[in-house]
Tab-separated table of C-alpha atoms in Angstrom:
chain	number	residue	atom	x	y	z
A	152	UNK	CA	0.000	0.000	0.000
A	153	UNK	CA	1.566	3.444	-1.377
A	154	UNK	CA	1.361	5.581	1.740
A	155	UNK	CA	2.410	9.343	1.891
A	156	UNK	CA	3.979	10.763	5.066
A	157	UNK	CA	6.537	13.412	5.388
A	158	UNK	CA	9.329	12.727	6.985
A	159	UNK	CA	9.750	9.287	5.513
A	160	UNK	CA	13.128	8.430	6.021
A	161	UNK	CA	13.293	8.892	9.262
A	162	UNK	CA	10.014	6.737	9.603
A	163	UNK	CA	11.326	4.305	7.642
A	164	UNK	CA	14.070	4.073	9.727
A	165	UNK	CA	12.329	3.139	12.730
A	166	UNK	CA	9.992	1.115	11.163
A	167	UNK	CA	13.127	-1.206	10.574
A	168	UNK	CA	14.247	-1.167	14.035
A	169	UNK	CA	10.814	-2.528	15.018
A	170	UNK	CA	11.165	-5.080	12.699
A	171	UNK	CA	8.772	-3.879	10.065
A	172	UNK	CA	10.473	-3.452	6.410
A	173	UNK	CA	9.763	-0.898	4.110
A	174	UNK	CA	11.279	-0.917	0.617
A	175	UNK	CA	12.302	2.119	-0.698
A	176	UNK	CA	11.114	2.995	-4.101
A	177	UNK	CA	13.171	4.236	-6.688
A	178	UNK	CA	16.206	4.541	-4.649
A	179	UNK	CA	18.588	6.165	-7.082
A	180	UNK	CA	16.251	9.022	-7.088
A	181	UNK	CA	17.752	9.736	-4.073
A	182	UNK	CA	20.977	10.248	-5.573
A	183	UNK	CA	20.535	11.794	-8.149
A	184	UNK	CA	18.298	14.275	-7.496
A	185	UNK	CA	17.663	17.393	-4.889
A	186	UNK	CA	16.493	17.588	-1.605
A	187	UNK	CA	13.962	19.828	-2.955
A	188	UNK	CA	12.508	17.457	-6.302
A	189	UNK	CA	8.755	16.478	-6.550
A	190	UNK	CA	11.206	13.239	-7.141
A	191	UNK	CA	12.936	13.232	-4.543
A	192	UNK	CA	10.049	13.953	-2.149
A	193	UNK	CA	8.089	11.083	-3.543
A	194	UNK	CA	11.376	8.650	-3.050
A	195	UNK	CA	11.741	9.869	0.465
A	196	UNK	CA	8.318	9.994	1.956
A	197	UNK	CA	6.021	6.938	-0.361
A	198	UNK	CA	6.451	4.125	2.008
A	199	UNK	CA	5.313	0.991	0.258
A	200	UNK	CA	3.360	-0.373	3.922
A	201	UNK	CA	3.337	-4.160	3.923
A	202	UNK	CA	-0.532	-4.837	3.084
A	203	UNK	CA	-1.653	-8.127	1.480
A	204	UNK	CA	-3.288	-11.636	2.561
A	205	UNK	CA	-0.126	-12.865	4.995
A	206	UNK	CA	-0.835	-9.834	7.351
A	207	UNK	CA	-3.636	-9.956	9.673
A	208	UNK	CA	-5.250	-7.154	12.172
A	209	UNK	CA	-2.976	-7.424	14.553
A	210	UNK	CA	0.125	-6.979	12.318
A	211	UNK	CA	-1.451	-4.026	10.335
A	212	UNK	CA	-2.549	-2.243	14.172
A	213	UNK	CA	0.994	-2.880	15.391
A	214	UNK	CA	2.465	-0.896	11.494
A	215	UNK	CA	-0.174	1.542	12.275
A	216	UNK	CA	1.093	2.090	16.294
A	217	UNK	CA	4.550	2.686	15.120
A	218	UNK	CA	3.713	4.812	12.343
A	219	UNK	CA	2.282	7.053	15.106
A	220	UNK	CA	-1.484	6.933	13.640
C-alpha cells in the first residue's frame, strides 16, 4: 500500500528497528536528485506499507502504532 507521510526516512528508519520493512522505491532518485525534487520527495516519503493476505489485524494495528497513527 503506497502511503504518503513526510518525513519518511526517518520513519522508515524506525519502522526497521521494530522489525517492520519498508522498501524504498526508486532509490537512485535519491541520488541523483535534490532535496527539494517532486522526485525526490516522492522517493523519500512513499512508504510501500506491507498490506496483502499474509498480514492480519494485529500486524497491520501494530504498522499503524509505530507509524504514530
Amino acid at each position: 500500500y503506497p502511503f504518503y507521510m513526510e518525513n519518511g526516512i526517518e520513519t522508515r528508519k524506525k519502522l526497521a528497528e521494530n522489525k517492520i520493512y519498508i522498501p524504498t522505491l526508486w532509490p537512485n532518485v535519491l541520488i541523483e536528485k535534490h532535496g527539494d525534487t517532486i522526485e525526490y520527495d516522492y522517493a523519500a516519503n512513499i512508504l510501500p506499507l506491507p498490506c496483502d493476505q499474509r498480514y492480519g489485524l494485529d500486524d497491520m494495528e501494530y504498522i499503524v502504532k509505530e507509524l504514530g497513527l
